[in-house]
Coordinates of C-alpha atoms in Angstrom, one line a residue:
X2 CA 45.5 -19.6 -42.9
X3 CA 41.7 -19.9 -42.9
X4 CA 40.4 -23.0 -40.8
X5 CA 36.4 -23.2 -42.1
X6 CA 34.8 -26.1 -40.4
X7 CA 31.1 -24.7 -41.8
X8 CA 30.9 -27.1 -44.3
X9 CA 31.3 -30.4 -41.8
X10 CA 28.6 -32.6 -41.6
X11 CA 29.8 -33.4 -38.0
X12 CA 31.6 -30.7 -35.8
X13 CA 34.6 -31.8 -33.8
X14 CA 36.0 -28.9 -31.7
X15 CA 39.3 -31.0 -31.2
X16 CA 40.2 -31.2 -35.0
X17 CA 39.8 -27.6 -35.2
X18 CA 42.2 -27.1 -32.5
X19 CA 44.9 -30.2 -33.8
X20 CA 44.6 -28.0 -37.4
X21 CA 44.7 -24.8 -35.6
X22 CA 48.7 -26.7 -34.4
X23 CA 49.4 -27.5 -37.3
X24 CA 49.0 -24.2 -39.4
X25 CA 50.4 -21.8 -36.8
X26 CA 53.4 -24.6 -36.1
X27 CA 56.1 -21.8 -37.2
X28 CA 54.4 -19.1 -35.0
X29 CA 53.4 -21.1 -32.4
X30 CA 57.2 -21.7 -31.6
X31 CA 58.9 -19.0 -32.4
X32 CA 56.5 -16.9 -29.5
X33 CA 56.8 -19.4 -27.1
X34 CA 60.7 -19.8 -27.7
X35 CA 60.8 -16.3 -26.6
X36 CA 58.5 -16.4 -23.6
X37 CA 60.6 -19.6 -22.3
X38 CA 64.0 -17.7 -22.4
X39 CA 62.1 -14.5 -21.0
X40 CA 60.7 -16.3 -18.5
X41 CA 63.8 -18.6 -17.9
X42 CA 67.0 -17.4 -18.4
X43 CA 68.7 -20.5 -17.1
X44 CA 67.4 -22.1 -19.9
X45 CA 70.5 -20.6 -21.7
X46 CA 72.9 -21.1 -19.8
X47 CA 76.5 -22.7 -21.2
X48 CA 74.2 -23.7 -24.3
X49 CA 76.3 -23.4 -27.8
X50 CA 72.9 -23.1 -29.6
X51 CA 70.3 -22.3 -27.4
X52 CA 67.5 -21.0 -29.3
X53 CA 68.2 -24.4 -31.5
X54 CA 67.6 -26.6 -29.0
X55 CA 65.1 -25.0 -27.1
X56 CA 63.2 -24.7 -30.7
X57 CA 63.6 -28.0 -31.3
X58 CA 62.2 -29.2 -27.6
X59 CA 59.2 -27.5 -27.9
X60 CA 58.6 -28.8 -31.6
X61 CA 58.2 -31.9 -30.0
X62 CA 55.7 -31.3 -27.8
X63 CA 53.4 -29.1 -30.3
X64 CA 53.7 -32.6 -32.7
X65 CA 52.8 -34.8 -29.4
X66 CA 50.4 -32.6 -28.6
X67 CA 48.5 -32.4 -31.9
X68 CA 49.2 -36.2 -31.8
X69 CA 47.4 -36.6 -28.6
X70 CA 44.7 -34.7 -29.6
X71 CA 44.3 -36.6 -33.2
X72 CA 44.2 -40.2 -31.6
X73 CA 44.0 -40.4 -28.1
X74 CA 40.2 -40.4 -26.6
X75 CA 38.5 -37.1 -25.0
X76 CA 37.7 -39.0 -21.9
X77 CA 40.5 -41.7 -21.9
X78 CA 44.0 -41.9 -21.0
X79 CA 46.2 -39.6 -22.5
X80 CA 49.8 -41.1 -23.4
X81 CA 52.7 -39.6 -25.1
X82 CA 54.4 -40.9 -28.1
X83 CA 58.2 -42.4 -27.7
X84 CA 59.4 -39.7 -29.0
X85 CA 59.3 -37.5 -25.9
X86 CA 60.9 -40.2 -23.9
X87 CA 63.7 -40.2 -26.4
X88 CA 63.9 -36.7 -26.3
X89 CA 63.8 -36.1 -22.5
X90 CA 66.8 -38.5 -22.0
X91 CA 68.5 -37.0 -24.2
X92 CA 68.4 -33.5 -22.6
X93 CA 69.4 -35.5 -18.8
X94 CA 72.2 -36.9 -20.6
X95 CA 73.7 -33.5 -20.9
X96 CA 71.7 -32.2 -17.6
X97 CA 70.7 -29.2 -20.0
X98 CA 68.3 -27.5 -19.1
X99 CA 68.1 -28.8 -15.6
X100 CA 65.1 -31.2 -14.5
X101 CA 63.4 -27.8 -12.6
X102 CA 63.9 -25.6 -15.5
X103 CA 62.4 -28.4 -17.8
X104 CA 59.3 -28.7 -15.6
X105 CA 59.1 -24.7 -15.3
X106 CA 59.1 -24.5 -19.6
X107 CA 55.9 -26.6 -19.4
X108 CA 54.4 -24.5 -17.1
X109 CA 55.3 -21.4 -20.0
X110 CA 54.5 -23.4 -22.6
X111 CA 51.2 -24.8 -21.4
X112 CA 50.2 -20.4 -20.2
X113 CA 51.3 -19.2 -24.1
X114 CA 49.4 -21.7 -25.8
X115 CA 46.4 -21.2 -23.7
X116 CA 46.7 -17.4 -24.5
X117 CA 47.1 -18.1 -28.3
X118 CA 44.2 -19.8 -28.4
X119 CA 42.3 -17.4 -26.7
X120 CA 43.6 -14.9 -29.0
X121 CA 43.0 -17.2 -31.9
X122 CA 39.1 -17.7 -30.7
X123 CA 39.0 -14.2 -30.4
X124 CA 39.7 -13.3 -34.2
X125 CA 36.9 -13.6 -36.6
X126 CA 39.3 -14.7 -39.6
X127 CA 38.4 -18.1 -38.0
X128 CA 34.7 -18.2 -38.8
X129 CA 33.6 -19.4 -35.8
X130 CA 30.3 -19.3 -34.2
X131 CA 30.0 -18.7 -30.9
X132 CA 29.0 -21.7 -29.2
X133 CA 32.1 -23.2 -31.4
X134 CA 34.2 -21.1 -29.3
X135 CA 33.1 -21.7 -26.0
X136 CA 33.2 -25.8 -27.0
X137 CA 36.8 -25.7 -28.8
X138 CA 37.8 -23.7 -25.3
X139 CA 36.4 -26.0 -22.8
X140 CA 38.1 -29.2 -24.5
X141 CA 41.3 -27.2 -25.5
X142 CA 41.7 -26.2 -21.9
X143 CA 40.8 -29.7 -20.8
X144 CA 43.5 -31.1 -23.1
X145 CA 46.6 -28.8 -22.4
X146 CA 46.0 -29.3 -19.0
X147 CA 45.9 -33.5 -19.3
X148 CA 48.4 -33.2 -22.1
X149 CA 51.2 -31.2 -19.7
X150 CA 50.0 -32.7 -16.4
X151 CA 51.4 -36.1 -18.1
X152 CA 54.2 -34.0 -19.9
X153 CA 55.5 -33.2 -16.7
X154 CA 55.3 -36.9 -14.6
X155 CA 56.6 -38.4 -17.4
X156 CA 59.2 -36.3 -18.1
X157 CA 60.2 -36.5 -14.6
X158 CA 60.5 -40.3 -14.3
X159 CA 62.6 -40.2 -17.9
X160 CA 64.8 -37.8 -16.4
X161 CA 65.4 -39.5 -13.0
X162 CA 65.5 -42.8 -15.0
X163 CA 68.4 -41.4 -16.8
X164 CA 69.8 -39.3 -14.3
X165 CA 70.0 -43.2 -11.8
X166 CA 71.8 -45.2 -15.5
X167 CA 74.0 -42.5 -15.6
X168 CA 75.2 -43.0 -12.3
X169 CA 75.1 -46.6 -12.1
X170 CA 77.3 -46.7 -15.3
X171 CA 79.3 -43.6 -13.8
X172 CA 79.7 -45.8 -10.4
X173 CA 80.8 -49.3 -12.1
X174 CA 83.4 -47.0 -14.1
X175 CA 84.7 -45.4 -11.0
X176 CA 84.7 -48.7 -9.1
X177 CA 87.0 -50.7 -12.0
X178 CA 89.1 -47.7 -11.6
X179 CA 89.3 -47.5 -8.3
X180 CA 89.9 -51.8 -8.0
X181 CA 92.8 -51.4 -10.7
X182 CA 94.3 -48.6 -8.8
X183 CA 93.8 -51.1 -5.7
X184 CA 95.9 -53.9 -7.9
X185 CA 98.0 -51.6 -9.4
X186 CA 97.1 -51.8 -12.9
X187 CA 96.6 -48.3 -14.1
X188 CA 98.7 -45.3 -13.5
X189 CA 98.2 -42.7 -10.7
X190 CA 97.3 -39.9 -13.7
X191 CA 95.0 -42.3 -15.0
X192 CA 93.2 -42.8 -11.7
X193 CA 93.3 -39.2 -11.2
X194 CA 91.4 -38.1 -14.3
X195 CA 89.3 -41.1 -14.0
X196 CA 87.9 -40.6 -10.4
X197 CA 88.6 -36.9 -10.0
X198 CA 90.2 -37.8 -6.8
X199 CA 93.8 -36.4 -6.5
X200 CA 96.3 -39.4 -5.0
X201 CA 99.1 -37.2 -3.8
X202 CA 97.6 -36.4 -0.6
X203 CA 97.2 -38.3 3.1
X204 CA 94.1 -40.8 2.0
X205 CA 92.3 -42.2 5.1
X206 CA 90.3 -45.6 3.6
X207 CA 86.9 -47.0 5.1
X208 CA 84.6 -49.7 4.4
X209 CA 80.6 -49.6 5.1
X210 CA 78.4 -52.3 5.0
X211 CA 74.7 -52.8 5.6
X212 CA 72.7 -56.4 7.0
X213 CA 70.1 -56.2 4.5
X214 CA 70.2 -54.3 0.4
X215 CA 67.0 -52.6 1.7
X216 CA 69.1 -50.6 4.3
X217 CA 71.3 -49.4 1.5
X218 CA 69.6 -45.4 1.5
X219 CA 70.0 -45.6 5.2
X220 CA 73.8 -46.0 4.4
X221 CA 74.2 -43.5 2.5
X222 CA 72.1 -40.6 4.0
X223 CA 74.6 -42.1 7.4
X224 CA 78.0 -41.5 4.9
X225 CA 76.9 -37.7 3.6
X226 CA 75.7 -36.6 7.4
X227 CA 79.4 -37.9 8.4
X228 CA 80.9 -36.5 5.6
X229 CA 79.1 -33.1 6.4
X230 CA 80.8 -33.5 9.7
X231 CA 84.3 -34.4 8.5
X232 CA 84.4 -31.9 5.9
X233 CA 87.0 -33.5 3.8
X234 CA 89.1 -31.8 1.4
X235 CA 88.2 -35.0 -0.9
X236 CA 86.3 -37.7 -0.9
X237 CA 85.7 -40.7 -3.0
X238 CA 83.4 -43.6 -2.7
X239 CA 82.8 -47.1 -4.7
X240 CA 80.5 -49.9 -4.9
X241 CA 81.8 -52.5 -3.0
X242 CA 79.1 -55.5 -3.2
X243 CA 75.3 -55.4 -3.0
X244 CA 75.5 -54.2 0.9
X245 CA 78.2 -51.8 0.9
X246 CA 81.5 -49.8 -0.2
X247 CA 84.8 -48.6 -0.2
X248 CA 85.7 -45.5 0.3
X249 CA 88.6 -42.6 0.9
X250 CA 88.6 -39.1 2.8
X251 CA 91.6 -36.7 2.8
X252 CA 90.8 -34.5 6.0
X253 CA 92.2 -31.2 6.9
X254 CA 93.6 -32.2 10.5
X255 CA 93.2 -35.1 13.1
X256 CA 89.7 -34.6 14.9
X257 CA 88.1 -37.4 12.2
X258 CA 88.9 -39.6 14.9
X259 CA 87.3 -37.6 17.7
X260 CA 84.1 -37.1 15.2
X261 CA 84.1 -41.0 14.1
X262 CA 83.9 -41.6 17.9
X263 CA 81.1 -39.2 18.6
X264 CA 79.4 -40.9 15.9
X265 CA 76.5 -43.5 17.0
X266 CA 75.7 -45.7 13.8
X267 CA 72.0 -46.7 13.3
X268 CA 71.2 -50.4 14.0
X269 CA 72.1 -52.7 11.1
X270 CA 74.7 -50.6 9.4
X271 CA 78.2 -50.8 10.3
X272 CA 81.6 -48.4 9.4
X273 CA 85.6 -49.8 9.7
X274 CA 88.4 -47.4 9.6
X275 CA 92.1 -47.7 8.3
X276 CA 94.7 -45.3 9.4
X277 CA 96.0 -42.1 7.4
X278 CA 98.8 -43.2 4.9
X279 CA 100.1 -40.7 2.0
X280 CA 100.2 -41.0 -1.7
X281 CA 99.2 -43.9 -3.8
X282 CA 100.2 -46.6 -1.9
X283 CA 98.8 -44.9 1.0
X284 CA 95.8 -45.2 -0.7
X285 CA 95.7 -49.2 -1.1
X286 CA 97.4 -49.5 2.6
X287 CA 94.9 -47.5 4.1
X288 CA 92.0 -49.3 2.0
X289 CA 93.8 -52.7 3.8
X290 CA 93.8 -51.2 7.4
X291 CA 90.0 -50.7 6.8
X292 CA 89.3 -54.0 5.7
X293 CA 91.6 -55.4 8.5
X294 CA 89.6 -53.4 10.8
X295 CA 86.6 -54.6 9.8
X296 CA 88.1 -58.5 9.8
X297 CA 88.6 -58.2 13.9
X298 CA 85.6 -55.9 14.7
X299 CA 83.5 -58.3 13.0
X300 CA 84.9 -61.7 15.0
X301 CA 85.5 -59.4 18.2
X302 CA 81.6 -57.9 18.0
X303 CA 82.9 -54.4 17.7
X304 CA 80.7 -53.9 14.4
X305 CA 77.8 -55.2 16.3
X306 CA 78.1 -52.1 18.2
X307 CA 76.8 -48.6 17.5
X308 CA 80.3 -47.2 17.0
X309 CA 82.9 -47.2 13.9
X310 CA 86.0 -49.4 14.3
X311 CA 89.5 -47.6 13.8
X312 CA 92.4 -49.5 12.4
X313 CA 94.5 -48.0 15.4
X314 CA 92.2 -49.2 18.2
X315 CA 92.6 -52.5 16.8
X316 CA 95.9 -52.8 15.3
X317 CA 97.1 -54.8 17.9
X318 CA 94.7 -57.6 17.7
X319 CA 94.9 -57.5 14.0
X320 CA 99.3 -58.0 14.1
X321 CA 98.8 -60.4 16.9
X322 CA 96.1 -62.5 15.9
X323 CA 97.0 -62.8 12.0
X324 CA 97.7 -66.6 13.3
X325 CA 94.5 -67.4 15.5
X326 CA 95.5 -70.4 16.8
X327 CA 98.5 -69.2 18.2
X328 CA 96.9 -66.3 19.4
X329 CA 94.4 -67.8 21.0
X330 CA 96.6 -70.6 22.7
X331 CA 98.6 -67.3 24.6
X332 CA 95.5 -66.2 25.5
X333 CA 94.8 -68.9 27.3
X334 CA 97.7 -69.1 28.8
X335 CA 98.2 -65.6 30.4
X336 CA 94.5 -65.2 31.1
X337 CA 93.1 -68.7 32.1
X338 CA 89.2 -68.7 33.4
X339 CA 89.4 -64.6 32.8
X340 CA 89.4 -65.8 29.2
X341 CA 85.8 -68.0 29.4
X342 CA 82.7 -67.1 28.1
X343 CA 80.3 -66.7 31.0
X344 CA 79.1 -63.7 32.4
X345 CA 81.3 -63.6 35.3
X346 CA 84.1 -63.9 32.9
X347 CA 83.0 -61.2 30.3
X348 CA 82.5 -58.7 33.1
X349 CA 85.6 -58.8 34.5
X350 CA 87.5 -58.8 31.5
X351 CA 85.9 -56.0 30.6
X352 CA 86.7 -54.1 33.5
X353 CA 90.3 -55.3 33.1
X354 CA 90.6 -53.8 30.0
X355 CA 89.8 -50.5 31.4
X356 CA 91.7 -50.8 34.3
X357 CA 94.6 -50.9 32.3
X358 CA 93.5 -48.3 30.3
X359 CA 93.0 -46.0 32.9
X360 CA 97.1 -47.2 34.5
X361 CA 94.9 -49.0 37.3
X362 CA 93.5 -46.0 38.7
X363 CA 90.0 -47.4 40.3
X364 CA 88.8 -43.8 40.1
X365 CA 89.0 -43.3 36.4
X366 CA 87.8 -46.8 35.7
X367 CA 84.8 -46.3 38.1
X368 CA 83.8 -42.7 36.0
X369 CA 84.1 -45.2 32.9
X370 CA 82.0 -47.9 34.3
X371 CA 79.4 -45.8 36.2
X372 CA 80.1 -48.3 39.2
X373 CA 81.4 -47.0 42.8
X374 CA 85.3 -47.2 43.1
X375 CA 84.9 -49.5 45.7
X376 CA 83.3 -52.2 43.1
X377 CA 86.3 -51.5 41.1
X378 CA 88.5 -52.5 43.4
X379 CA 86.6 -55.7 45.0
X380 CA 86.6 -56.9 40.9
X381 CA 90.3 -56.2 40.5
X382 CA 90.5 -58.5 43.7
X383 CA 88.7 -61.3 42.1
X384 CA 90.2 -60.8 38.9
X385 CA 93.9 -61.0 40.3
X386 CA 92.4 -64.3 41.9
X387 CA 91.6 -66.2 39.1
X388 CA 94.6 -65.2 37.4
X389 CA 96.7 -66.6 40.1
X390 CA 98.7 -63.4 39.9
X391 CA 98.8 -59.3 40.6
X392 CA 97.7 -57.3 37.9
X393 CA 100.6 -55.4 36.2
X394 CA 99.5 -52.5 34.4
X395 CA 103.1 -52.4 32.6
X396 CA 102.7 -55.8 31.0
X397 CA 103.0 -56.0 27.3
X398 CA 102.1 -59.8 27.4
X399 CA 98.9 -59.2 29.7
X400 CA 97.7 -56.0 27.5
X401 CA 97.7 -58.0 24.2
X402 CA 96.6 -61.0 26.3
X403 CA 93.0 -58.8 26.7
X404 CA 93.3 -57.1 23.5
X405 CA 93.0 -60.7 21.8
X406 CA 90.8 -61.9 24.4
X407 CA 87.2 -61.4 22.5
X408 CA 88.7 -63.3 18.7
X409 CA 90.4 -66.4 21.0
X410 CA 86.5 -66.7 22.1
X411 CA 85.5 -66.2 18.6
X412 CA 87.7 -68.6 17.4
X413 CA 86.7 -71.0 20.0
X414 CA 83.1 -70.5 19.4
X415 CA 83.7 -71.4 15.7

């Protein structure tokens, strides 16, 4: 097709170049089809029709792009019709091609175009004069480089945009799953296919909170590093609220516990552990171990901490203290001042705790304390004197006494 823009009374390099689209449409895509699937082999990849759909993405950029150059301004703002938004969702739904190969086709699309019209420039059938040429170059190369500059950020934030609905909706699924499998109100191979999770397995349940939503990335780049660590055969993780979630590791042996303890939380986010229990109904005890964790680390001040709370290093305080006002009443009783809130009385109950950790030896509770054996000793003298008694390292009632020392002050406080 000839393209004779002699006759114009006023020259416009741009319409020459939006005709110059439109008659070598056909061309135009079959050569850069090729070039992108040259160039790009991934682009290919687990595609029924590949040629189709890359052919028809890059339609719809040669129409934008001819549409662009019709209406928008030489000097203005470019924007792209709604079209391309449409279309680029379209391609995250099915992440095909992937958001890098996508942005790597506009690079090949935006060279081959550049050499056709070269080429095009180049051929006389187009009855150009020379200053012509050099015009319809400079604004064609000024307009595929605005044209896929915007291509590309646009395309970008539709993909991402889709990419973030997809996984909201894929989340909220997952988490009415996940709550139903909680309740018991869908089947095991319902939950299964559902939340790709496999129930017949040794779950181990958690719960993770943040103070503030705007701490909610910090959570989880802190639940992938710790993940990385445990290296879990599964894992599966839920919206729980707006500051935190639910969520279920199967591990391969029993050092999560020696890893959770090596772990030092960042301020303002906070982790509660349940215990390993198998199958389903391992699943929802272990998901209530967690929360009960969570219930006496947050009125003992354990989540305040820098360190995840385990079910197991709590369990006693949670059996014992499920009726607080009992609990704290035999606290009272077997502790007496040791159980007040002053300074005096925090320090030495914390040293009595790891006193009878250690089976009362002053050494090992010194190494824990960082404090001289002797001071050890002289506190265990002043503890034994307000309780009116010897400390017995083999007392039940005095070890669950301490144990439920810090939620009677809670409770007290309250």
């Amino acid at each position: 097709m000839t393209i004779d823009h002699r006759a114009e009374a006023e020259w416009r390099p741009l319409d020459w170049m939006a005709r110059w689209l439109d008659a070598e449409l056909d061309s135009l895509l079959d050569s850069l089809v090729d070039y992108e699937l040259t160039e790009i082999p991934e682009l290919a990849v687990a595609r029924v029709d590949p040629r189709g759909e890359i052919r028809h993405s890059v339609r719809v950029h040669l129409i934008a792009l001819a549409e662009s150059i019709r209406h928008s301004p030489c000097d203005g703002q470019l924007t792209l019709p709604s079209f391309i938004s449409r279309n680029t969702r379209a391609l995250a739904r099915k992440d095909m091609p992937s958001l890098p190969a996508l942005l790597r086709a506009f690079e090949k699309m935006h060279a081959g175009l550049w050499r056709r019209i070269a080429a095009a420039l180049r051929d006389g059938r187009y009855r150009l004069e020379p200053e012509q040429r050099a015009e319809v170059l400079e604004l064609a190369s000024a307009r595929l480089f605005a044209y896929f500059q915007t291509a590309s950020k646009e395309t970008a934030a539709s993909y991402a945009a889709e990419h973030a609905l997809l996984h909201r909706r894929s989340m909220s699924r997952r988490s009415e799953v996940a709550t139903a499998l909680l309740g018991g109100s869908v089947s095991a191979a319902e939950a299964e296919q559902a939340l790709g999770y496999q129930l017949n397995a040794t779950h181990i349940g958690y719960v993770a909170w943040v103070d503030e939503p705007s701490g909610l990335d910090r959570l989880d780049g802190v639940i992938t590093m710790l993940t990385e660590r445990l290296r879990p055969r599964q894992h599966l993780s839920v919206p729980a609220d707006d500051l935190g979630l639910f969520g279920w590791v199967t591990c391969h042996n029993g050092t999560w516990r020696e890893i959770l303890r090596e772990l030092v939380l960042p301020a303002g986010i906070h982790c509660a552990w349940g215990s390993p229990q198998q199958g389903v109904e391992g699943f929802r005890a272990s998901h209530l171990d967690a929360l009960e964790a969570r219930r006496v680390g947050q009125a003992t001040g354990l989540t305040d901490g820098s360190e995840a709370v385990v079910f197991d290093d709590v369990a006693v305080a949670s059996l014992a203290s499920r009726d607080l006002g009992s609990a704290s009443a035999f606290v009272h009783r077997q502790l007496g001042r040791l159980a007040g809130t002053d300074e005096l009385a925090v320090r030495l109950l914390g040293t009595l705790r790891v006193y009878l950790d250690e089976l009362a030896s002053p050494t090992r509770t010194a190494r824990r304390l960082h404090v001289h054996p002797n001071t050890v000793v002289k506190r265990v003298e002043r503890i034994e004197a307000m309780l009116g008694r010897r400390v017995d390292p083999a007392s039940l009632s005095l070890r669950v006494a301490v144990e439920l020392a810090p939620l009677a002050s809670s409770t007290r406080s309250a």
